[in-house]
Short mmCIF file of C-alpha atoms (C1' of nucleotides) in Angstrom, two decimals:
data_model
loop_
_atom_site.label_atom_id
_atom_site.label_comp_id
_atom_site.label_asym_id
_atom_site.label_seq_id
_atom_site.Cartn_x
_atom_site.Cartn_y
_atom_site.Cartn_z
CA UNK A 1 72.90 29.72 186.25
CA UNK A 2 75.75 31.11 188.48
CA UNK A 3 73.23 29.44 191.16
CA UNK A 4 76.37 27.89 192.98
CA UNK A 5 77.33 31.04 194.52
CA UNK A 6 78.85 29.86 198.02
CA UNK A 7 77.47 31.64 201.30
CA UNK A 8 80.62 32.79 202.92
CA UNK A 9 79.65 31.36 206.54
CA UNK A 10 78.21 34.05 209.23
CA UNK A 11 81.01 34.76 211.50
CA UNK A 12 80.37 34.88 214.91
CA UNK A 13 81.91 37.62 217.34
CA UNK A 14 85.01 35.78 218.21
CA UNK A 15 85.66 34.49 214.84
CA UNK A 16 89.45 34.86 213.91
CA UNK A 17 88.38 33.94 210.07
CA UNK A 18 89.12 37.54 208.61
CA UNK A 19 91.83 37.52 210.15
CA UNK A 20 93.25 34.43 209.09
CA UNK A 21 92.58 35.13 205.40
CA UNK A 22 94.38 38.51 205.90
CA UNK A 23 97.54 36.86 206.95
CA UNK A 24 97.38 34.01 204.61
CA UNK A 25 96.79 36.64 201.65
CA UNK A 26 100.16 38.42 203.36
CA UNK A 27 102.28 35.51 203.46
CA UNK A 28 101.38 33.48 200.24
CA UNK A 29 101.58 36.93 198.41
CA UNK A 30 105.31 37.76 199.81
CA UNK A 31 107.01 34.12 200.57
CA UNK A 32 104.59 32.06 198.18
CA UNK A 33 102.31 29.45 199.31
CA UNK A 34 104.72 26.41 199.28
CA UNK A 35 106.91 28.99 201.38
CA UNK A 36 104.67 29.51 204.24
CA UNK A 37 104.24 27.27 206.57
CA UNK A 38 100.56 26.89 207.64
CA UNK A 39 101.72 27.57 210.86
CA UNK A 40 103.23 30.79 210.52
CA UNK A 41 99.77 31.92 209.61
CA UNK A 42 98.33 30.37 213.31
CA UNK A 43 101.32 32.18 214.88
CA UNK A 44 100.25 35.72 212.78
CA UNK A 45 96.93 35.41 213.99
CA UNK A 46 97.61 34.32 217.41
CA UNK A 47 96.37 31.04 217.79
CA UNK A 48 97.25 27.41 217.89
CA UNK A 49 97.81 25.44 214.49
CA UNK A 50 95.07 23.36 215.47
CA UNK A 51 92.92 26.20 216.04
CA UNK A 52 93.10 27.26 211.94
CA UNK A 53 91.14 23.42 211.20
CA UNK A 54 88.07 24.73 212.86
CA UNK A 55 87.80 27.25 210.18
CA UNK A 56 89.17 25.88 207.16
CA UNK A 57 89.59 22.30 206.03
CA UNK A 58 93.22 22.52 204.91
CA UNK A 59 95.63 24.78 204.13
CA UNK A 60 94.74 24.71 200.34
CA UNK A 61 90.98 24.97 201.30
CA UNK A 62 91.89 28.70 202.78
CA UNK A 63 93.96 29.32 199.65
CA UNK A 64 91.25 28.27 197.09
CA UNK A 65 89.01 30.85 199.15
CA UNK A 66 91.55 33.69 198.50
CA UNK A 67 91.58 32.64 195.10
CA UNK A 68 87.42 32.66 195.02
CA UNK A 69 87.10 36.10 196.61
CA UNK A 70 89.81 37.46 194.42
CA UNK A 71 87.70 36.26 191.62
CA UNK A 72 84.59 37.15 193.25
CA UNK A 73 85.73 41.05 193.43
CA UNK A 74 87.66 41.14 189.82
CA UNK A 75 84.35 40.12 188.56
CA UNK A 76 81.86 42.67 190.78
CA UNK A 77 84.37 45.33 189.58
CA UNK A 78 84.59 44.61 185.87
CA UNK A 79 80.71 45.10 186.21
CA UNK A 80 80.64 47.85 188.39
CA UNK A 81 82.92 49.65 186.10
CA UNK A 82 81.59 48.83 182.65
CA UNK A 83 77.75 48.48 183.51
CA UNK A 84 76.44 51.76 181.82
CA UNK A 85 78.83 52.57 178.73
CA UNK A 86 76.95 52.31 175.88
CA UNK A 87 80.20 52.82 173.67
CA UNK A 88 82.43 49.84 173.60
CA UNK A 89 85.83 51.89 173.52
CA UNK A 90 84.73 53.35 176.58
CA UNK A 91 83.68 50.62 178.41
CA UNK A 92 86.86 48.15 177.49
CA UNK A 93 88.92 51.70 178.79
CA UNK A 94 86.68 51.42 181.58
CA UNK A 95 87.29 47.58 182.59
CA UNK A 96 91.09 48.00 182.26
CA UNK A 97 91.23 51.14 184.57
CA UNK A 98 88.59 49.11 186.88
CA UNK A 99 91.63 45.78 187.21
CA UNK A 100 94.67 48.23 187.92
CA UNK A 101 92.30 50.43 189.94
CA UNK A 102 93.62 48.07 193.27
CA UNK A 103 95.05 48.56 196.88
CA UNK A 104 98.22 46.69 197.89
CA UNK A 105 96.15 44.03 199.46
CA UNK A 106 93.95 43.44 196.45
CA UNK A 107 97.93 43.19 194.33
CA UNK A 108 98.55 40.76 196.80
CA UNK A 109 95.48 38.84 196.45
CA UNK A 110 95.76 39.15 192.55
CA UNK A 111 99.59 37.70 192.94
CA UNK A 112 98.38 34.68 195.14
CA UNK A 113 95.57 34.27 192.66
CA UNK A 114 97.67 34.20 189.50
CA UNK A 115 100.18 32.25 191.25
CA UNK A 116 98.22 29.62 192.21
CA UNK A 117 95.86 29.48 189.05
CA UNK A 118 97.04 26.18 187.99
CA UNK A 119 95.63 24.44 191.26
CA UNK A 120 91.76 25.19 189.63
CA UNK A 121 92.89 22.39 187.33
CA UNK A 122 92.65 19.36 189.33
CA UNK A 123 89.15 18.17 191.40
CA UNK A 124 90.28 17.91 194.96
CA UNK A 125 89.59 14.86 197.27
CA UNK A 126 87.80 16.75 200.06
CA UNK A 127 84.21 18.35 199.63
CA UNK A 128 84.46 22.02 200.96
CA UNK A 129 88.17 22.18 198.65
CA UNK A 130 86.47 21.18 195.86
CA UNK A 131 83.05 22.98 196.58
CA UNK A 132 85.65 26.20 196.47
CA UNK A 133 87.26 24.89 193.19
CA UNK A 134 84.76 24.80 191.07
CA UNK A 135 83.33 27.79 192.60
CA UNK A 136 86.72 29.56 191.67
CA UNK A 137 86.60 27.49 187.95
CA UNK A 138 83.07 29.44 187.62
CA UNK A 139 84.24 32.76 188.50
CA UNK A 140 87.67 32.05 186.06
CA UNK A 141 84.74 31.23 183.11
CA UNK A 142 82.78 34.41 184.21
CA UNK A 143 85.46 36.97 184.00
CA UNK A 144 86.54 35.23 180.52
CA UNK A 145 82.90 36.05 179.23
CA UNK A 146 83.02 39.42 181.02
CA UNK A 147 85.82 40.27 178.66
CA UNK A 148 84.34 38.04 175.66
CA UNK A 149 81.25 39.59 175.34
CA UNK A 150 82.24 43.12 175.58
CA UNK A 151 84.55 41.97 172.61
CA UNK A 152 81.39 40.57 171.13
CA UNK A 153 79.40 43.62 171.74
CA UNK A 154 81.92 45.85 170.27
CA UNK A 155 82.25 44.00 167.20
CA UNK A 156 78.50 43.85 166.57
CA UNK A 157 78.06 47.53 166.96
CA UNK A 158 80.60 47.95 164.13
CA UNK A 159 83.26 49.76 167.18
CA UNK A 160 85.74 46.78 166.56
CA UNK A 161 86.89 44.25 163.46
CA UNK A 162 85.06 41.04 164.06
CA UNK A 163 87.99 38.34 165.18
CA UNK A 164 87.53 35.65 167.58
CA UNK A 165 86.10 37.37 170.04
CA UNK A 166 87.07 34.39 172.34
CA UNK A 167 90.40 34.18 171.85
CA UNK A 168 90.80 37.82 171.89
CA UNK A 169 89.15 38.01 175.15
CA UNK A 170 91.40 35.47 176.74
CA UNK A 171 94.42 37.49 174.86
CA UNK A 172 93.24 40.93 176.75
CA UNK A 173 92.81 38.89 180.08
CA UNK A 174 96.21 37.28 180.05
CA UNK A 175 98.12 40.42 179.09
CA UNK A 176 96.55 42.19 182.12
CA UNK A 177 96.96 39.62 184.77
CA UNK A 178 100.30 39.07 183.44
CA UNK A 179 101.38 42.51 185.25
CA UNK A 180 100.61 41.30 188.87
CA UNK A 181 103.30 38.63 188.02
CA UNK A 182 105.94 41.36 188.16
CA UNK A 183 104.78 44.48 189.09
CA UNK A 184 106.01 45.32 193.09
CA UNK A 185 104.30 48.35 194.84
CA UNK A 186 107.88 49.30 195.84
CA UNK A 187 109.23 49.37 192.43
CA UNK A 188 110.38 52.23 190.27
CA UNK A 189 106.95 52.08 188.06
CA UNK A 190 103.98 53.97 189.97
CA UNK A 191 100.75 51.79 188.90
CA UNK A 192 98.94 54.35 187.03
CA UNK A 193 101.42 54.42 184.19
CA UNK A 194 101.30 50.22 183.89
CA UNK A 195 97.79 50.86 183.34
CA UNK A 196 97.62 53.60 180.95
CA UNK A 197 99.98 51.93 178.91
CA UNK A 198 98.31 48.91 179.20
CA UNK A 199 94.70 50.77 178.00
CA UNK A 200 96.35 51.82 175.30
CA UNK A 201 97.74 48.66 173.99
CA UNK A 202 94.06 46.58 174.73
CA UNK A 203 92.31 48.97 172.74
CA UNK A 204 94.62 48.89 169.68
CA UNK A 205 94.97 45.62 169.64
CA UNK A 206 91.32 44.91 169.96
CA UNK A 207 90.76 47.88 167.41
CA UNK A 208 92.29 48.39 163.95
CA UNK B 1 128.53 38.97 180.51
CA UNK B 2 126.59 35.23 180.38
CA UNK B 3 129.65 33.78 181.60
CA UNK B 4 126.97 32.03 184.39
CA UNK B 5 125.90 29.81 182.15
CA UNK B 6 125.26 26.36 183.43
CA UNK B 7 126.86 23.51 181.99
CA UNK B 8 125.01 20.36 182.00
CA UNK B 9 126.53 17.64 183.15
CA UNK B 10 128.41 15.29 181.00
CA UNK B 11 126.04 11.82 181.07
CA UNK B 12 127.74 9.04 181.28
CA UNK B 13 126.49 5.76 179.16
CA UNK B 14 123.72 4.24 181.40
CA UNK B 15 122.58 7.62 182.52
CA UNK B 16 119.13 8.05 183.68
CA UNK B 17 118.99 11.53 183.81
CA UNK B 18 117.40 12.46 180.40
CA UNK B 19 114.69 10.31 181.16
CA UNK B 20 113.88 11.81 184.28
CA UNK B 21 113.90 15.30 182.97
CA UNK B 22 111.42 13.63 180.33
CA UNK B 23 109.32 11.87 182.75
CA UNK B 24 109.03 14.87 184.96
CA UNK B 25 107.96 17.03 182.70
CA UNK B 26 105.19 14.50 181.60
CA UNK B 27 104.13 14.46 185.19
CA UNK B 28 104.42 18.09 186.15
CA UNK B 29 102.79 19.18 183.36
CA UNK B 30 100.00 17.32 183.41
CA UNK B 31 99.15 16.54 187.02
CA UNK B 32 101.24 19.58 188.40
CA UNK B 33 104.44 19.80 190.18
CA UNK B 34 102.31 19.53 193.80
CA UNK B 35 100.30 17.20 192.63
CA UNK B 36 102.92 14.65 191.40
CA UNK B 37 105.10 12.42 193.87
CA UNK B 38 108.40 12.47 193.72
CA UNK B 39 108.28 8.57 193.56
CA UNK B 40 105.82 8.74 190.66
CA UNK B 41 108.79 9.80 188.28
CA UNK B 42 111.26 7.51 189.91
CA UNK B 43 108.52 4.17 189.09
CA UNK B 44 108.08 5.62 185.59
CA UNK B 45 111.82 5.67 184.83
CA UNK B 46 112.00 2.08 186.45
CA UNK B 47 114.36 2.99 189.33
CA UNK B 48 114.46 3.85 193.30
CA UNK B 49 112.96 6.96 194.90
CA UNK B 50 116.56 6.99 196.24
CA UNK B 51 118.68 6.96 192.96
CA UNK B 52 116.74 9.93 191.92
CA UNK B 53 119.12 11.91 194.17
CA UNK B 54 122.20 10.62 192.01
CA UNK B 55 120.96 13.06 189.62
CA UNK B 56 119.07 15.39 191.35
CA UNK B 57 119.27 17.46 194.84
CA UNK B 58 115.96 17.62 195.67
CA UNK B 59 112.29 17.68 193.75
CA UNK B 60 112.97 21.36 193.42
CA UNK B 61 116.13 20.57 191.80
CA UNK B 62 114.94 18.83 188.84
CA UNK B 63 112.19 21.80 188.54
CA UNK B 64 114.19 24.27 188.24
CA UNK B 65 116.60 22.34 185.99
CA UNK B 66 113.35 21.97 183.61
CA UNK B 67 112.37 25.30 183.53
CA UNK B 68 116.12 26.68 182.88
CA UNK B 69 116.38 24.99 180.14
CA UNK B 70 112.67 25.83 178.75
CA UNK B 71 114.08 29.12 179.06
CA UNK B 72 117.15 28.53 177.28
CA UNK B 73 115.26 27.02 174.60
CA UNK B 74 112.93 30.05 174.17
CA UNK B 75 115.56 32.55 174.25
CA UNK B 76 117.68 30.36 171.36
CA UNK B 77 114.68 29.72 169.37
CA UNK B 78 113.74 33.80 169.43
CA UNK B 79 117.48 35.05 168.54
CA UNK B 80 117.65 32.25 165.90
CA UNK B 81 114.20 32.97 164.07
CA UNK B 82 114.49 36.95 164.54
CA UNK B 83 118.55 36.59 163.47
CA UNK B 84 118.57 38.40 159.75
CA UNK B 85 115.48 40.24 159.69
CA UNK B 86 116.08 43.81 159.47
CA UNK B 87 112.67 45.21 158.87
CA UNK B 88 111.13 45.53 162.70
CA UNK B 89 107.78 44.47 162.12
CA UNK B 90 108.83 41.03 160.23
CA UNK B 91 111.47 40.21 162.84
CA UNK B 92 108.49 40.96 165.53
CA UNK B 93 105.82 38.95 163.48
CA UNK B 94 108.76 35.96 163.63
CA UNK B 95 109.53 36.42 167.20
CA UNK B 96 105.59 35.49 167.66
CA UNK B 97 105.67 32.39 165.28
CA UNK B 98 108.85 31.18 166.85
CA UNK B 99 106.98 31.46 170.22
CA UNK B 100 104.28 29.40 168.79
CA UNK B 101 106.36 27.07 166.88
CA UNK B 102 106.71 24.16 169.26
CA UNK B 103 106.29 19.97 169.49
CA UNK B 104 103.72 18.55 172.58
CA UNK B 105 106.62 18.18 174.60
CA UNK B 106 107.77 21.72 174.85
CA UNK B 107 104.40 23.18 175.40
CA UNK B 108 104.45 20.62 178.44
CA UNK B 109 107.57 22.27 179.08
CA UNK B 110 106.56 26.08 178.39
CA UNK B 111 103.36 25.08 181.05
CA UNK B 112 105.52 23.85 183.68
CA UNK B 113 107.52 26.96 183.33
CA UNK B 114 104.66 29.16 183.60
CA UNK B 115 102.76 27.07 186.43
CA UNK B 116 105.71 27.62 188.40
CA UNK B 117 107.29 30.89 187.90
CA UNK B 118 106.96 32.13 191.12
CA UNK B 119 109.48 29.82 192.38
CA UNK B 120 112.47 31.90 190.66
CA UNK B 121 111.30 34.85 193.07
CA UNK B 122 112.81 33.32 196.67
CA UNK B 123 116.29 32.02 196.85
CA UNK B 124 117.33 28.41 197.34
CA UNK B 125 118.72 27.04 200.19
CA UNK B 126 120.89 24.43 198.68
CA UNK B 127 123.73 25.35 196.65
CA UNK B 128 122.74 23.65 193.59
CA UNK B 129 119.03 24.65 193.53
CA UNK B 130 120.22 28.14 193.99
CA UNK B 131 122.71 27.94 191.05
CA UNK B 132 119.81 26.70 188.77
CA UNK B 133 117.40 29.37 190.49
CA UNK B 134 119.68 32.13 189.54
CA UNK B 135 120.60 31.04 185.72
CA UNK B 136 116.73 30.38 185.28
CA UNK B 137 115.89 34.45 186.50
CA UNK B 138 118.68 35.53 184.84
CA UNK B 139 117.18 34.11 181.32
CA UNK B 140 113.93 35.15 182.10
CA UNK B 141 115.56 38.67 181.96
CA UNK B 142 117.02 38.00 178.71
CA UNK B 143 114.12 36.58 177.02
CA UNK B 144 112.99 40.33 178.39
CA UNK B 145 115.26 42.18 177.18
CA UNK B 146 114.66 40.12 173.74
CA UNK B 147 111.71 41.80 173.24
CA UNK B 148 112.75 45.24 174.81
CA UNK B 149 115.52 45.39 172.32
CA UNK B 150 113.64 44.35 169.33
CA UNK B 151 110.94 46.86 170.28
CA UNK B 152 113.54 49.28 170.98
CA UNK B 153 114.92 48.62 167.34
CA UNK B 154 112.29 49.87 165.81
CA UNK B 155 110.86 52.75 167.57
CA UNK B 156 114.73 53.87 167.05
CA UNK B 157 113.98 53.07 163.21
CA UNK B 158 110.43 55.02 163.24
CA UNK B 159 109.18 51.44 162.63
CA UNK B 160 107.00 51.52 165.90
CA UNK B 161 105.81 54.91 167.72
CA UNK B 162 107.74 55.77 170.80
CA UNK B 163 106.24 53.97 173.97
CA UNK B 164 108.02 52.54 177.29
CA UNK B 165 109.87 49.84 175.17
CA UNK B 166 110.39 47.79 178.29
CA UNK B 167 106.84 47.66 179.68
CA UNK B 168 105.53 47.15 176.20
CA UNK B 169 107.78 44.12 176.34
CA UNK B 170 106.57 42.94 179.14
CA UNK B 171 103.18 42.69 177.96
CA UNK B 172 103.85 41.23 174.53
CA UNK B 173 105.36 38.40 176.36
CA UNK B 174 103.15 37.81 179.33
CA UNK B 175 99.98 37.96 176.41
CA UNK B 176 102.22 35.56 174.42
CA UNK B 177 102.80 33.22 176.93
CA UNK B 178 99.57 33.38 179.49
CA UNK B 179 98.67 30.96 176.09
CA UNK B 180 100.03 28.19 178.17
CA UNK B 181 97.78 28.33 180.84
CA UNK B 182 94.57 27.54 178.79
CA UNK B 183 95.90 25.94 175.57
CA UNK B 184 95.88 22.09 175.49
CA UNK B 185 96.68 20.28 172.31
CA UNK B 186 93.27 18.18 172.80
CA UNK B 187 91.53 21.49 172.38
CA UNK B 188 89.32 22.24 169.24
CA UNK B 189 91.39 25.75 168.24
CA UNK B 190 94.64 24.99 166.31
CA UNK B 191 97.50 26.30 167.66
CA UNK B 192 98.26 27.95 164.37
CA UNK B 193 94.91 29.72 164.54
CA UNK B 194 96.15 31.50 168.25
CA UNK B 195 99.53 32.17 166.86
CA UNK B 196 97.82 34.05 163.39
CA UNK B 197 95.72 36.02 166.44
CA UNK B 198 98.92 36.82 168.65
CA UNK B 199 100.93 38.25 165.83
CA UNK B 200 98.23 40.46 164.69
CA UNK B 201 97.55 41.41 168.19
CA UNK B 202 101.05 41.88 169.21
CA UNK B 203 101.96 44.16 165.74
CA UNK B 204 98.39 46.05 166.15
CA UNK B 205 100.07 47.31 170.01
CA UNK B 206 103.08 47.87 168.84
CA UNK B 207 102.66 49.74 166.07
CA UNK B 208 99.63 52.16 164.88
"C1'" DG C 1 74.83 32.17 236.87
"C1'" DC C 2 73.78 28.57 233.33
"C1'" DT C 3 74.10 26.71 228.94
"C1'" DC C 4 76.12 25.18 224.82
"C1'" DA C 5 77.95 26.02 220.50
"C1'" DA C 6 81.87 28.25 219.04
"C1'" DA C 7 86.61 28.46 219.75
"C1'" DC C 8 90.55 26.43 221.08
"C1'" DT C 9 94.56 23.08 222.67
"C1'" DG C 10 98.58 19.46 223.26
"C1'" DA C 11 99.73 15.15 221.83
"C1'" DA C 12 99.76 11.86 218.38
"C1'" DC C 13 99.59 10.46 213.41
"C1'" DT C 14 100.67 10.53 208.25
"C1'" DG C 15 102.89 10.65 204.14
"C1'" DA C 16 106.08 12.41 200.98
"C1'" DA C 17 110.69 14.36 200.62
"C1'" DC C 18 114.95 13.29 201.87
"C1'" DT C 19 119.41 10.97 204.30
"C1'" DC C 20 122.40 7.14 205.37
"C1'" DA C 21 125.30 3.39 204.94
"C1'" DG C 22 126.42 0.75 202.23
"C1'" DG C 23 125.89 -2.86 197.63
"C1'" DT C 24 126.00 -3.59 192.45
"C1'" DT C 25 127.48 -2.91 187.71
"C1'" DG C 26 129.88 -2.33 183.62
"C1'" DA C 27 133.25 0.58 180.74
"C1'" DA C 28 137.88 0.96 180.42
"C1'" DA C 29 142.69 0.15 181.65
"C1'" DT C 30 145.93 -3.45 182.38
"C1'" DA D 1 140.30 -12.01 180.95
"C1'" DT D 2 140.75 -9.87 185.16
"C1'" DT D 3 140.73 -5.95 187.85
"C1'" DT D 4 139.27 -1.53 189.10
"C1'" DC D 5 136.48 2.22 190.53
"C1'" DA D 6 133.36 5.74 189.61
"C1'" DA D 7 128.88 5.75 188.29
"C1'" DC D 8 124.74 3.91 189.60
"C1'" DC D 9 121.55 1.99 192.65
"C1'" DT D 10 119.02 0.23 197.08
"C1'" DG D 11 116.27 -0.71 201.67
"C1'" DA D 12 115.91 1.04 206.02
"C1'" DG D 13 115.48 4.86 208.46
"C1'" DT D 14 114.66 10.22 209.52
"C1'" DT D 15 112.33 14.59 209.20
"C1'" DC D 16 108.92 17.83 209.04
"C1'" DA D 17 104.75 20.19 207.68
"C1'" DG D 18 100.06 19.15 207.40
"C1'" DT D 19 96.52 16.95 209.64
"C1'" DT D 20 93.56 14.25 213.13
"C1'" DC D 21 92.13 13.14 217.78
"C1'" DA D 22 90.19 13.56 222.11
"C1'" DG D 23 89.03 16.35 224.66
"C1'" DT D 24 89.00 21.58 227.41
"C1'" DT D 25 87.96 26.53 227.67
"C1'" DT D 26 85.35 30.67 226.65
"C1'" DG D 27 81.85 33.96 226.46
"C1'" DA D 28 77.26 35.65 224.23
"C1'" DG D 29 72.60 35.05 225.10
"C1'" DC D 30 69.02 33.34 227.77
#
DNA sequence: GCTCAAACTGAACTGAACTCAGGTTGAAAT
DNA sequence: ATTTCAACCTGAGTTCAGTTCAGTTTGAGC
């Protein structure tokens, strides 16, 4: 499994790509995707409209690869940050520091991500859009079981009451990603408190 | 203060407008808002594209008009089920069941809401959008403050321990209703069996 | 300095939201 | 029973952002 991993294409020397994924997480993060206009992001990047076909399909095929990277990294760092803590308190701390532990582009990518979650729903008509779908879909299932089976883990070492360790997961997830629905770098709340408050409440919750 | 509160207009006998509002919400809830036409609601009330706009301003319009009054609903159904409960934790545990306590058509409703919550961030151009845009945020901060104050209730009654009442709030309801993005009534779990989870969850963070 | 794929462009096309300029209908007053 | 008129509706356009087309330019590597 997790075979489908996509091959972000090599970029050759001239390739605006990065760039254009920089400036489309900027504007769908601050005006919203429906907000920006696709050409606003050639104008950012300093090229024609035209010019953004030759390196993504559509406008929602370079929005569903925001989404996948976004996943891609929330993933990479829930393992990164969890991968050798034997005790399961520890290691759900851990992956709740790891989420809020983010730069103001990653908060932007999270915001475009959980603003746009409900697009994963649908198949798309074109191949790469939906190639990046249910890549995205994958990633969505992956982080789930990230969560889930530290749950599970915890509950069969005796750290944790056994509950639905599903549904619990899924509980966890949403309460975190809930934040990047409100929470503004430029706001009166500095980051680190969300998340310690937010560390506290998973591991009651998930505790007794 | 809520002196802005919208008054819906009086329908007249042959008035289509409820069964837009119903028709929409089908669509938008279970295709998506971008992914329905505007004309798809119009054939499935069994009138004009055009005669939409009797009713309606715009697409947006009738969006925003949908979630308002999802909101509305929430925030009536949480003051009326939490009303004469004096003990903190019971009125909490009922806050949870209310949230849970709804027919097919408003959790269509509740996911339309939540699919397109970023909307109530940018202002409107047209008057009337705007109007609806600014009643709908306005709720959304008093189905916040509905759980600030009830969390605030008790911690002042030594019910709960003493914790950022309004970030805790926060993250009862964005756990509470980041539900809506995964639950479909098709699903094998019972709905009752995630609201039993949520209420435990929500009294385990709260309290201690 | 040649080559050719990568990178780009202006002009035209598409489709869904919306506007316009009226036409129809039926509840209620006469 | 007729009239009235606001509510309700319509077909024919308009608009505009996203997209396609039919090529042209650029520059890294031979």
């Amino acid at each position: 499994m997790a075979r489908a991993r996509i091959v972000d294409p090599d970029e050759g020397p001239r390739s605006k790509r990065a760039a254009i994924l920089e400036a489309a997480v900027e504007y769908f993060g601050e005006a919203g995707y429906e907000n920006t206009k696709w050409s606003d992001v050639a104008d950012r990047v300093g090229i024609g409209q035209t010019a953004l076909y030759h390196y993504f399909e559509s406008k929602a095929h370079c929005l569903l690869t925001i989404m996948r990277l976004e996943l891609q990294r929330s993933h990479d760092m829930f393992a990164e940050a969890t991968a050798d803590l034997d005790d399961p308190v520890e290691a759900l701390r851990a992956g709740v520091r790891a989420a809020f532990a983010v730069s103001e582009h990653e908060i932007r990518q999270m915001r475009v991500l959980q603003a746009n979650m409900s697009l994963l729903a649908t198949p798309r008509k074109s191949k790469r859009e939906e190639t990046e779908r249910v890549a995205a879909r994958q990633l969505v299932q992956m982080v789930e079981r990230d969560w889930t089976n530290l749950l599970m883990r915890g509950m069969a070492k005796g750290a944790f009451p056994v509950r639905d360790a599903h549904m619990l997961g899924l509980a966890v997830l949403g309460m975190i990603v809930s934040v990047w629905r409100w929470y503004r770098p430029s706001g009166a709340i500095p980051l680190s408190e969300i998340s310690d408050l937010i560390e506290g409440s998973v591991v009651r919750m998930v505790g007794e």
